[in-house]
Amino acid sequence: MARTALVTGGSRGIGAAISKALKAEGYNVAATYAGNDEAAAKFTEETGIATYKWNVADYDESKAGIEKVEAEVGPIDIVVANAGITRDAPFHKMTPDQWKDVIDTNLTGVFNTVHPVWPGMRERKFGRVIVISSINGQKGQFAQVNYAATKAGDLGIVKSLAQEGARAGITANAICPGYIATEMVMAVPEKVRESIIGQIPAGRLGEPEEIARCVAFLASDDSQFINGSTISANGAQFFV
Ligand code: CAA
């Protein structure tokens, strides 16, 4: 029977490419979204991938949503914690709300997404936890104290989960995309974006599909011994 994958923030940007790549690999895929009903409906119509609306920052909503997905699509074998937001501001201007919104969505959101599926993975002795971190969690970023903190936190999460899940057939890994051509990066002021591209030895932004292919590999049986790792995909912009 085909395995089931859940992709948070899976109807737009990198998440949409991940959802489509996993469907192409033969998985049953469910994608979550937070607010954009129109984009989600269009995505389902175009791809046939079921979309579910909930706020990953809310534990009870996440748990209830996951129970619905498991009843309608199947027990979740692969979870891709991808949903994330930015609230960029230089630290001296960053408000407590900008800090809290990003922590709640990007970091607590990973807990809220993985915690409800973890017991089922342990029982079935198989699981793939794939967290979409960022180059900016590795190197830090001007105006992203909040975002960089969450993305660095992702790496601690997977390294810890890897140790807890290894004997139960569960792996947990992070992917650190560099700057990818998505709405999030396009929202950066053009002058700043041009200067960022100048710092990428590949001379271009990455494509969402280039991240999706990493996820497809980590989801597969072939990746069983890769556990607690961080895969960088950034066009040689930064090395750990
Ligand atoms: N490094 C050093 N200095 C920088 C800088 C940088 N990367 N970006 C901006 N600055 C400087 C500006 O040159 C300016 O300096 P001056 O005052 O001397 O002219 C100052 O910082 C900007 O100060 P402002 O008070 O005008 O800033 P602001 O309140 O208007 O905020 C900003 C502007 C939010 C920082 C805006 O420049 C911005 O969005 N920068 C991009 C931040 C970024 O790279 N975010 C990544 C988004 S993509 C992503 O997150 C996906 C991923 O995972 C990779």
Short mmCIF file of C-alpha atoms and ligand atoms in Angstrom, two decimals:
data_model
loop_
_atom_site.label_atom_id
_atom_site.label_comp_id
_atom_site.label_asym_id
_atom_site.label_seq_id
_atom_site.Cartn_x
_atom_site.Cartn_y
_atom_site.Cartn_z
CA MET A 1 0.00 0.00 0.00
CA ALA A 2 1.25 3.47 -0.86
CA ARG A 3 2.66 5.47 2.03
CA THR A 4 1.07 8.73 3.12
CA ALA A 5 2.91 12.05 3.31
CA LEU A 6 1.83 15.25 5.01
CA VAL A 7 3.40 18.53 3.83
CA THR A 8 2.70 21.65 5.89
CA GLY A 9 2.51 24.84 3.87
CA GLY A 10 2.23 22.39 0.99
CA SER A 11 0.16 24.34 -1.51
CA ARG A 12 2.56 27.19 -2.33
CA GLY A 13 6.27 27.83 -2.84
CA ILE A 14 8.75 25.11 -1.90
CA GLY A 15 5.92 23.17 -0.20
CA ALA A 16 3.91 22.91 -3.41
CA ALA A 17 6.92 21.53 -5.27
CA ILE A 18 7.44 19.00 -2.45
CA SER A 19 3.79 17.90 -2.51
CA LYS A 20 3.93 17.39 -6.28
CA ALA A 21 7.24 15.54 -6.19
CA LEU A 22 5.98 13.14 -3.51
CA LYS A 23 2.78 12.52 -5.46
CA ALA A 24 4.88 11.77 -8.56
CA GLU A 25 6.80 9.21 -6.45
CA GLY A 26 3.52 7.42 -5.74
CA TYR A 27 2.77 8.61 -2.18
CA ASN A 28 -0.69 9.64 -1.00
CA VAL A 29 -0.15 13.32 -0.24
CA ALA A 30 -2.01 15.78 1.98
CA ALA A 31 -0.95 19.42 1.97
CA THR A 32 -1.82 21.98 4.63
CA TYR A 33 -2.26 25.71 4.22
CA ALA A 34 -2.90 28.52 6.67
CA GLY A 35 -5.10 31.09 4.99
CA ASN A 36 -5.07 31.39 1.22
CA ASP A 37 -8.24 29.40 0.31
CA GLU A 38 -8.10 30.46 -3.33
CA ALA A 39 -4.51 29.29 -3.87
CA ALA A 40 -5.28 26.00 -2.09
CA ALA A 41 -8.41 25.32 -4.16
CA LYS A 42 -6.48 26.04 -7.37
CA PHE A 43 -3.66 23.77 -6.23
CA THR A 44 -6.06 20.88 -5.49
CA GLU A 45 -7.81 21.38 -8.82
CA GLU A 46 -4.53 21.34 -10.75
CA THR A 47 -2.77 18.54 -8.90
CA GLY A 48 -5.48 16.36 -7.32
CA ILE A 49 -3.63 16.76 -3.99
CA ALA A 50 -5.96 17.15 -0.99
CA THR A 51 -5.50 20.36 0.98
CA TYR A 52 -6.37 20.94 4.64
CA LYS A 53 -6.54 24.28 6.44
CA TRP A 54 -5.10 24.73 9.89
CA ASN A 55 -2.73 26.94 11.81
CA VAL A 56 0.48 25.02 12.58
CA ALA A 57 1.12 27.41 15.48
CA ASP A 58 -1.88 25.91 17.32
CA TYR A 59 -1.33 22.46 18.84
CA ASP A 60 -5.01 21.50 19.16
CA GLU A 61 -5.78 22.56 15.57
CA SER A 62 -2.76 20.64 14.29
CA LYS A 63 -3.70 17.50 16.22
CA ALA A 64 -7.32 17.62 15.04
CA GLY A 65 -6.23 18.29 11.45
CA ILE A 66 -3.78 15.40 11.51
CA GLU A 67 -6.47 13.05 12.85
CA LYS A 68 -8.69 14.11 9.93
CA VAL A 69 -5.91 13.50 7.39
CA GLU A 70 -5.17 10.06 8.91
CA ALA A 71 -8.87 9.12 8.72
CA GLU A 72 -9.32 10.37 5.15
CA VAL A 73 -5.94 9.74 3.49
CA GLY A 74 -4.09 7.25 5.68
CA PRO A 75 -1.68 6.95 8.62
CA ILE A 76 1.12 9.49 8.12
CA ASP A 77 4.45 7.82 7.34
CA ILE A 78 6.26 10.91 6.06
CA VAL A 79 5.90 14.35 7.58
CA VAL A 80 7.45 17.39 5.95
CA ALA A 81 7.47 20.38 8.31
CA ASN A 82 7.76 23.13 5.74
CA ALA A 83 5.33 25.86 6.81
CA GLY A 84 7.14 29.06 7.67
CA ILE A 85 6.84 32.82 7.70
CA THR A 86 9.16 35.84 7.82
CA ARG A 87 8.71 39.06 9.79
CA ASP A 88 12.03 40.69 8.92
CA ALA A 89 13.26 43.75 10.77
CA PRO A 90 16.61 44.95 12.11
CA PHE A 91 16.80 43.85 15.75
CA HIS A 92 16.48 47.38 17.13
CA LYS A 93 13.11 47.65 15.33
CA MET A 94 11.89 44.07 15.84
CA THR A 95 8.73 43.98 17.94
CA PRO A 96 7.83 41.28 20.47
CA ASP A 97 4.94 40.35 18.14
CA GLN A 98 7.33 39.86 15.19
CA TRP A 99 9.47 37.64 17.39
CA LYS A 100 6.51 35.64 18.72
CA ASP A 101 4.74 35.14 15.36
CA VAL A 102 7.85 33.64 13.80
CA ILE A 103 8.72 31.46 16.81
CA ASP A 104 5.13 30.18 17.09
CA THR A 105 4.79 29.31 13.41
CA ASN A 106 8.28 28.21 12.40
CA LEU A 107 9.54 26.51 15.56
CA THR A 108 6.56 25.56 17.73
CA GLY A 109 4.87 24.68 14.43
CA VAL A 110 7.41 21.89 13.93
CA PHE A 111 6.62 20.47 17.38
CA ASN A 112 2.88 20.75 16.70
CA THR A 113 3.24 18.95 13.37
CA VAL A 114 5.57 16.13 14.37
CA HIS A 115 4.37 15.39 17.92
CA PRO A 116 0.90 14.09 16.90
CA VAL A 117 2.30 11.75 14.18
CA TRP A 118 5.24 10.43 16.25
CA PRO A 119 3.38 7.71 18.25
CA GLY A 120 1.96 6.16 15.04
CA MET A 121 5.40 6.12 13.43
CA ARG A 122 6.84 4.41 16.53
CA GLU A 123 4.09 1.78 16.48
CA ARG A 124 4.45 1.05 12.76
CA LYS A 125 8.29 1.08 13.02
CA PHE A 126 8.67 3.42 10.09
CA GLY A 127 8.77 7.18 9.76
CA ARG A 128 10.37 10.05 7.93
CA VAL A 129 10.54 13.46 9.56
CA ILE A 130 11.86 16.08 7.16
CA VAL A 131 12.17 19.64 8.40
CA ILE A 132 12.70 22.51 5.98
CA SER A 133 15.21 24.75 7.73
CA SER A 134 17.22 27.46 5.93
CA ILE A 135 20.70 28.68 5.07
CA ASN A 136 19.87 31.55 7.42
CA GLY A 137 19.63 29.14 10.35
CA GLN A 138 23.22 28.14 9.54
CA LYS A 139 24.78 31.54 8.88
CA GLY A 140 22.37 34.04 10.49
CA GLN A 141 20.92 36.94 8.51
CA PHE A 142 20.65 40.69 8.91
CA ALA A 143 17.04 41.52 9.94
CA GLN A 144 16.22 37.88 10.76
CA VAL A 145 17.08 37.33 14.43
CA ASN A 146 13.64 35.71 14.83
CA TYR A 147 13.69 33.60 11.65
CA ALA A 148 17.33 32.51 12.03
CA ALA A 149 16.63 31.41 15.62
CA THR A 150 13.82 29.14 14.44
CA LYS A 151 15.79 27.69 11.55
CA ALA A 152 18.80 26.97 13.79
CA GLY A 153 16.32 25.41 16.23
CA ASP A 154 15.15 23.02 13.50
CA LEU A 155 18.63 21.51 13.41
CA GLY A 156 18.53 20.78 17.14
CA ILE A 157 15.10 19.21 16.73
CA VAL A 158 16.15 16.74 14.03
CA LYS A 159 19.40 15.79 15.76
CA SER A 160 17.45 14.95 18.92
CA LEU A 161 14.56 13.19 17.15
CA ALA A 162 17.06 11.14 15.15
CA GLN A 163 18.46 9.66 18.36
CA GLU A 164 14.99 8.92 19.72
CA GLY A 165 13.60 7.44 16.50
CA ALA A 166 16.52 5.44 15.11
CA ARG A 167 15.62 2.11 16.73
CA ALA A 168 11.99 2.52 15.70
CA GLY A 169 12.85 2.89 12.00
CA ILE A 170 12.22 6.62 12.06
CA THR A 171 14.66 9.11 10.57
CA ALA A 172 14.66 12.87 11.10
CA ASN A 173 16.63 15.17 8.83
CA ALA A 174 16.72 18.82 7.88
CA ILE A 175 17.19 20.49 4.55
CA CYS A 176 18.67 23.98 4.50
CA PRO A 177 17.63 25.64 1.26
CA GLY A 178 19.54 28.71 0.20
CA TYR A 179 17.69 31.48 -1.59
CA ILE A 180 14.98 29.86 -3.71
CA ALA A 181 12.74 31.57 -6.27
CA THR A 182 9.56 31.75 -4.18
CA GLU A 183 7.18 34.51 -3.09
CA MET A 184 9.10 34.74 0.23
CA VAL A 185 12.35 35.66 -1.49
CA MET A 186 10.60 37.82 -4.10
CA ALA A 187 9.21 39.88 -1.17
CA VAL A 188 12.75 41.02 -0.31
CA PRO A 189 13.41 44.51 -1.77
CA GLU A 190 14.77 44.15 -5.31
CA LYS A 191 18.07 45.89 -4.55
CA VAL A 192 18.70 43.58 -1.59
CA ARG A 193 17.73 40.53 -3.66
CA GLU A 194 20.15 41.48 -6.43
CA SER A 195 22.94 41.81 -3.88
CA ILE A 196 22.03 38.38 -2.42
CA ILE A 197 22.18 36.77 -5.88
CA GLY A 198 25.64 38.34 -6.24
CA GLN A 199 26.72 36.30 -3.19
CA ILE A 200 25.58 32.98 -4.69
CA PRO A 201 28.44 31.34 -6.63
CA ALA A 202 25.87 29.51 -8.81
CA GLY A 203 24.80 32.98 -9.98
CA ARG A 204 21.09 32.31 -9.58
CA LEU A 205 18.30 31.56 -7.14
CA GLY A 206 17.47 27.90 -6.58
CA GLU A 207 14.29 26.33 -7.93
CA PRO A 208 11.67 24.83 -5.56
CA GLU A 209 11.99 21.52 -7.43
CA GLU A 210 15.65 21.33 -6.44
CA ILE A 211 14.56 21.18 -2.79
CA ALA A 212 11.68 18.82 -3.57
CA ARG A 213 14.09 16.27 -5.05
CA CYS A 214 16.09 16.25 -1.77
CA VAL A 215 12.85 15.59 0.12
CA ALA A 216 11.88 12.74 -2.22
CA PHE A 217 15.23 11.09 -1.54
CA LEU A 218 14.98 11.52 2.24
CA ALA A 219 11.43 10.10 2.14
CA SER A 220 12.56 6.94 0.36
CA ASP A 221 13.69 3.62 1.84
CA ASP A 222 17.15 4.29 0.35
CA SER A 223 17.85 7.00 2.93
CA GLN A 224 17.38 4.80 6.04
CA PHE A 225 20.94 5.32 7.40
CA ILE A 226 20.83 9.10 6.91
CA ASN A 227 19.53 10.29 10.24
CA GLY A 228 19.99 13.58 12.09
CA SER A 229 21.63 15.13 9.02
CA THR A 230 21.45 18.57 7.52
CA ILE A 231 21.48 18.75 3.73
CA SER A 232 22.46 22.14 2.35
CA ALA A 233 21.15 23.13 -1.07
CA ASN A 234 22.33 26.67 -1.64
CA GLY A 235 24.37 27.01 -4.86
CA ALA A 236 27.64 27.13 -2.84
CA GLN A 237 26.61 30.28 -0.94
CA PHE A 238 27.58 28.87 2.46
CA PHE A 239 29.40 25.82 3.82
CA VAL A 240 29.01 24.50 7.34
N1 CAA B 1 23.53 43.54 5.52
C1 CAA B 1 23.95 44.71 6.04
N2 CAA B 1 23.22 45.82 6.07
C2 CAA B 1 21.97 45.73 5.56
C3 CAA B 1 21.45 44.54 5.02
C4 CAA B 1 22.29 43.43 5.00
N3 CAA B 1 21.89 42.27 4.49
N4 CAA B 1 20.19 44.78 4.60
C5 CAA B 1 19.93 46.06 4.87
N5 CAA B 1 21.01 46.65 5.44
C6 CAA B 1 21.17 48.00 5.88
C7 CAA B 1 20.69 48.99 4.83
O1 CAA B 1 21.71 49.25 3.89
C8 CAA B 1 20.35 50.21 5.67
O2 CAA B 1 21.54 50.85 6.03
P1 CAA B 1 21.61 52.47 6.08
O3 CAA B 1 20.64 52.87 7.15
O4 CAA B 1 23.05 52.76 6.42
O5 CAA B 1 21.21 52.91 4.71
C9 CAA B 1 19.79 49.56 6.88
O6 CAA B 1 20.32 48.25 6.98
C10 CAA B 1 18.28 49.37 6.73
O7 CAA B 1 17.81 50.03 7.74
P2 CAA B 1 16.28 50.47 7.70
O8 CAA B 1 16.03 51.06 9.03
O9 CAA B 1 15.96 51.26 6.49
O10 CAA B 1 15.59 49.06 7.57
P3 CAA B 1 14.08 48.73 7.47
O11 CAA B 1 13.46 48.87 8.80
O12 CAA B 1 13.47 49.50 6.35
O13 CAA B 1 14.17 47.21 7.10
C11 CAA B 1 14.81 45.30 5.79
C12 CAA B 1 14.60 46.82 5.84
C13 CAA B 1 13.61 44.58 6.41
C14 CAA B 1 16.03 44.94 6.57
C15 CAA B 1 14.95 44.98 4.30
O14 CAA B 1 16.15 45.55 3.84
C16 CAA B 1 14.96 43.49 4.03
O15 CAA B 1 13.91 42.87 3.91
N6 CAA B 1 16.16 42.89 3.90
C17 CAA B 1 16.29 41.51 3.50
C18 CAA B 1 16.43 40.59 4.69
C19 CAA B 1 16.60 39.19 4.14
O16 CAA B 1 17.55 38.89 3.46
N7 CAA B 1 15.62 38.32 4.41
C20 CAA B 1 15.64 37.00 3.87
C21 CAA B 1 14.29 36.72 3.29
S1 CAA B 1 14.24 35.25 2.31
C22 CAA B 1 14.14 34.02 3.41
O17 CAA B 1 14.08 34.20 4.58
C23 CAA B 1 14.13 32.64 2.84
C24 CAA B 1 15.31 31.89 3.27
O18 CAA B 1 15.17 31.03 4.13
C25 CAA B 1 16.60 32.11 2.61
#
